[in-house]
JSON list of C-alpha atoms in Angstrom, two decimals:
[
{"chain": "A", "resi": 17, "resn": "UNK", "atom": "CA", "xyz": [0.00, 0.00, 0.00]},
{"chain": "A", "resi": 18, "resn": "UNK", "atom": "CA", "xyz": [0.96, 3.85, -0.76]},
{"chain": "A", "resi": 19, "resn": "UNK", "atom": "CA", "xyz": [2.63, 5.92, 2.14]},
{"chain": "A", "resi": 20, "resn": "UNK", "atom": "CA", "xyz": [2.78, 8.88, 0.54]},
{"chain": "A", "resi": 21, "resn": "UNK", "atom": "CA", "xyz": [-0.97, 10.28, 1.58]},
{"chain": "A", "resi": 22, "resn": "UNK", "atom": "CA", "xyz": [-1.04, 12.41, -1.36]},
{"chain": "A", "resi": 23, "resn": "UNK", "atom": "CA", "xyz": [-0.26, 10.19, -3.96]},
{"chain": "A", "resi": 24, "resn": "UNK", "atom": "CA", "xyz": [-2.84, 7.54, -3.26]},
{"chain": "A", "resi": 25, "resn": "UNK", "atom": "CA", "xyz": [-6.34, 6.96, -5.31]},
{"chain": "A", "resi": 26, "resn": "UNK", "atom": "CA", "xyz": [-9.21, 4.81, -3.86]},
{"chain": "A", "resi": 27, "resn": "UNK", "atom": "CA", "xyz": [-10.79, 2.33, -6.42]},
{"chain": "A", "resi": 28, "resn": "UNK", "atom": "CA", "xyz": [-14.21, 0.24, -5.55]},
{"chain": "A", "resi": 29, "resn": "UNK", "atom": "CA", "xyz": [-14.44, -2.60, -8.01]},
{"chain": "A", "resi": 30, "resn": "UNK", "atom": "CA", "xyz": [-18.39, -2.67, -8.67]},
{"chain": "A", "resi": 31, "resn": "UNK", "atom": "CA", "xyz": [-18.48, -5.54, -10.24]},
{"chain": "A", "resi": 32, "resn": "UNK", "atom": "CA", "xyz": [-17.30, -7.22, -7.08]},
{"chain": "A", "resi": 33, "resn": "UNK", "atom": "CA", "xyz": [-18.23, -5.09, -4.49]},
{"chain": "A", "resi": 34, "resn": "UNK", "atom": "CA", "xyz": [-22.10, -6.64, -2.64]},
{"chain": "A", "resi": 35, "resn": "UNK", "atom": "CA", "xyz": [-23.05, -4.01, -0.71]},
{"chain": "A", "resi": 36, "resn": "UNK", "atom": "CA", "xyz": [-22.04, -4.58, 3.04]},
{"chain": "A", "resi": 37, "resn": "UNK", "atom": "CA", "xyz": [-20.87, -0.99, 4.08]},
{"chain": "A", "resi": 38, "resn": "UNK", "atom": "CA", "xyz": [-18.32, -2.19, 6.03]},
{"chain": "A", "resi": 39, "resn": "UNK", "atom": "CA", "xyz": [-16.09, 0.38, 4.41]},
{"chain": "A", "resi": 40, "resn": "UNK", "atom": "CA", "xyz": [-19.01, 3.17, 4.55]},
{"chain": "A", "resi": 41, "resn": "UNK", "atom": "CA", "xyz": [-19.02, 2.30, 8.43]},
{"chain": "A", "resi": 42, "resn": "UNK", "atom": "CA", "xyz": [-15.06, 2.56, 8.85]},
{"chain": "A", "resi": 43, "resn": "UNK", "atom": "CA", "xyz": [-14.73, 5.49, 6.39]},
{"chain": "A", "resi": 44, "resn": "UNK", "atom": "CA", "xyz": [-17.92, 7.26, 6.05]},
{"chain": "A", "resi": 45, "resn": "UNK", "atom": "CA", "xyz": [-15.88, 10.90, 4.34]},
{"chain": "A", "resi": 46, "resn": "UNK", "atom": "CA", "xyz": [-14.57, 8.72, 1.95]},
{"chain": "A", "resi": 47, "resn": "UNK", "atom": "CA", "xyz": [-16.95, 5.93, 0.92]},
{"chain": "A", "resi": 48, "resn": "UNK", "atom": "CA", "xyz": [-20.38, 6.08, -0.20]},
{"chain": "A", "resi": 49, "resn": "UNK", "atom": "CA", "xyz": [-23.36, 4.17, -1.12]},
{"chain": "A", "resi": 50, "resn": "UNK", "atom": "CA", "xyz": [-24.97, 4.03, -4.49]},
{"chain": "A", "resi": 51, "resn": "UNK", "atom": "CA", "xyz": [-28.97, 3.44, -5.25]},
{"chain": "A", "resi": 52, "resn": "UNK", "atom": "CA", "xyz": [-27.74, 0.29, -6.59]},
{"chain": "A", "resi": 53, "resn": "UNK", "atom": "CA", "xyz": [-26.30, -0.37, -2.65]},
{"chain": "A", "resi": 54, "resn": "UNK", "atom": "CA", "xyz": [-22.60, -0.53, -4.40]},
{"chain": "A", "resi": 55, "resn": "UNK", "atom": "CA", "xyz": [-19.73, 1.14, -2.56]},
{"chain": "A", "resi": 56, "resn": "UNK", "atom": "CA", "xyz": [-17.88, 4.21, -4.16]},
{"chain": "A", "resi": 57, "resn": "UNK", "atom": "CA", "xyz": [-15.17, 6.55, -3.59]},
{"chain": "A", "resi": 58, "resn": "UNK", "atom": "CA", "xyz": [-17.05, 9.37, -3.05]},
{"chain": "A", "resi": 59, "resn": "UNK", "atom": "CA", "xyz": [-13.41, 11.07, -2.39]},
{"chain": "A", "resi": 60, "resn": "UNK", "atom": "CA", "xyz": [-11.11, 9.14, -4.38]},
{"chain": "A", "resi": 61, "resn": "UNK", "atom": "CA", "xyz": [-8.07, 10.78, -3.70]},
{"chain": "A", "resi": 62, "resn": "UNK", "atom": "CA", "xyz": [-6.15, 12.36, -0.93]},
{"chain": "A", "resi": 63, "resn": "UNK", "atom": "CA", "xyz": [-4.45, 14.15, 0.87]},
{"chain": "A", "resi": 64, "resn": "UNK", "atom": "CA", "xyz": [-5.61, 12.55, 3.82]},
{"chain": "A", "resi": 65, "resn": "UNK", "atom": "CA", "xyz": [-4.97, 13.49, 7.35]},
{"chain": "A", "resi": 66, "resn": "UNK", "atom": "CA", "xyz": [-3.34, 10.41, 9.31]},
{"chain": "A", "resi": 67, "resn": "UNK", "atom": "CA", "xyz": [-6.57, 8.82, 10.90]},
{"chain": "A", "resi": 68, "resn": "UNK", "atom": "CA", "xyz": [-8.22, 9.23, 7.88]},
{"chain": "A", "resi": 69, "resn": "UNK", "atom": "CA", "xyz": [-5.79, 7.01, 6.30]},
{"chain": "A", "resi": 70, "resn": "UNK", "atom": "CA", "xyz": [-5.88, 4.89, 8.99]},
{"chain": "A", "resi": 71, "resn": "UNK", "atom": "CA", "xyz": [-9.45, 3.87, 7.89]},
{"chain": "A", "resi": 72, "resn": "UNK", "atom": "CA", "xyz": [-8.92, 3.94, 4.46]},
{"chain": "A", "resi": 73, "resn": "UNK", "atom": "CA", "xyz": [-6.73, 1.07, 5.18]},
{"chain": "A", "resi": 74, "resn": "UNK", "atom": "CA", "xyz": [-8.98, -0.76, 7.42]},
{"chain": "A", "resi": 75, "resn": "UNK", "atom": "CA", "xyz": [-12.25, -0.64, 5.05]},
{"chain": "A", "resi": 76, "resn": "UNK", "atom": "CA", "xyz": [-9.80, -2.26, 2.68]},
{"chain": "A", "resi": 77, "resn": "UNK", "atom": "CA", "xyz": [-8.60, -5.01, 5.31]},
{"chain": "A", "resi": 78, "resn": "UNK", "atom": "CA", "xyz": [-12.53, -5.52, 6.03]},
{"chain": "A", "resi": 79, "resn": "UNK", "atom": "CA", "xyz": [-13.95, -5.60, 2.66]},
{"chain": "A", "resi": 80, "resn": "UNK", "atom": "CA", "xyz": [-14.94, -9.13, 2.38]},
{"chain": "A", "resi": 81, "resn": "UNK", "atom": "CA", "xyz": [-14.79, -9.46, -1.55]},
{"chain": "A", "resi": 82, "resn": "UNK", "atom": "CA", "xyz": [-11.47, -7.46, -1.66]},
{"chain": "A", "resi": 83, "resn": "UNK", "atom": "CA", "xyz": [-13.11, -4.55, -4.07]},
{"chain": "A", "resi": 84, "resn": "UNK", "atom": "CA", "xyz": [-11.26, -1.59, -2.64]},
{"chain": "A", "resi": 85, "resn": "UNK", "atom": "CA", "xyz": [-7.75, -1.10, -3.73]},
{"chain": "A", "resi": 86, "resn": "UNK", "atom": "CA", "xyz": [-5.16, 1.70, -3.54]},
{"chain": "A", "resi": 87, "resn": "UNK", "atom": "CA", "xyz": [-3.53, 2.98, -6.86]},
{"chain": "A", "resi": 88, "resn": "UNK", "atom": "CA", "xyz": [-0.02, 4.86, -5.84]},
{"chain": "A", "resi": 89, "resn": "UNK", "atom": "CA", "xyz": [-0.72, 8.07, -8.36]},
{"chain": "A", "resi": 90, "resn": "UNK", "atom": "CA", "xyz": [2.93, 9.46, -7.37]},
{"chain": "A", "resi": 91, "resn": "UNK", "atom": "CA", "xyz": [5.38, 10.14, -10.46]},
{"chain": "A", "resi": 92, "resn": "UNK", "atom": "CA", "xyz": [8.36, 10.39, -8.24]},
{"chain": "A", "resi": 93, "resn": "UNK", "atom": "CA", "xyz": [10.94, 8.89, -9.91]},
{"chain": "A", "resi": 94, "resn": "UNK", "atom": "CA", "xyz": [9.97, 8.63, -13.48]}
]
């Protein structure tokens, strides 16, 4: 997982996400819920302040299909 809290993008996989809100209930100012009762990014990408990230990283731990991921954005480096 991305470090760097500005460099990271939250992705929810909707074709395997079901709906349990675990990450909506660990992260509620970054997930959402659609009509459809899929989970979203409603703010995809940071900064984030520390405990912020902190759940971040815990609604991915918890999501029990594995549909949230964390895309390192940074170009440092290249």
């Amino acid at each position: 997982m991305p470090e760097d809290l500005t460099t990271a993008q939250v992705r929810v996989d909707a074709d395997l996400c079901e709906g349990h809100a675990l990450c909506i209930q660990l992260a509620p100012e970054v997930f959402d819920l659609s009509d459809d009762e899929v989970a979203g990014a409603a703010e995809a990408e940071g900064p984030w302040d520390r405990d912020t990230w902190d759940s971040i990283k815990s609604a991915v731990d918890a999501c029990p299909r594995q549909a949230i991921s964390l895309i390192n954005t940074s170009t440092k480096g290249q």
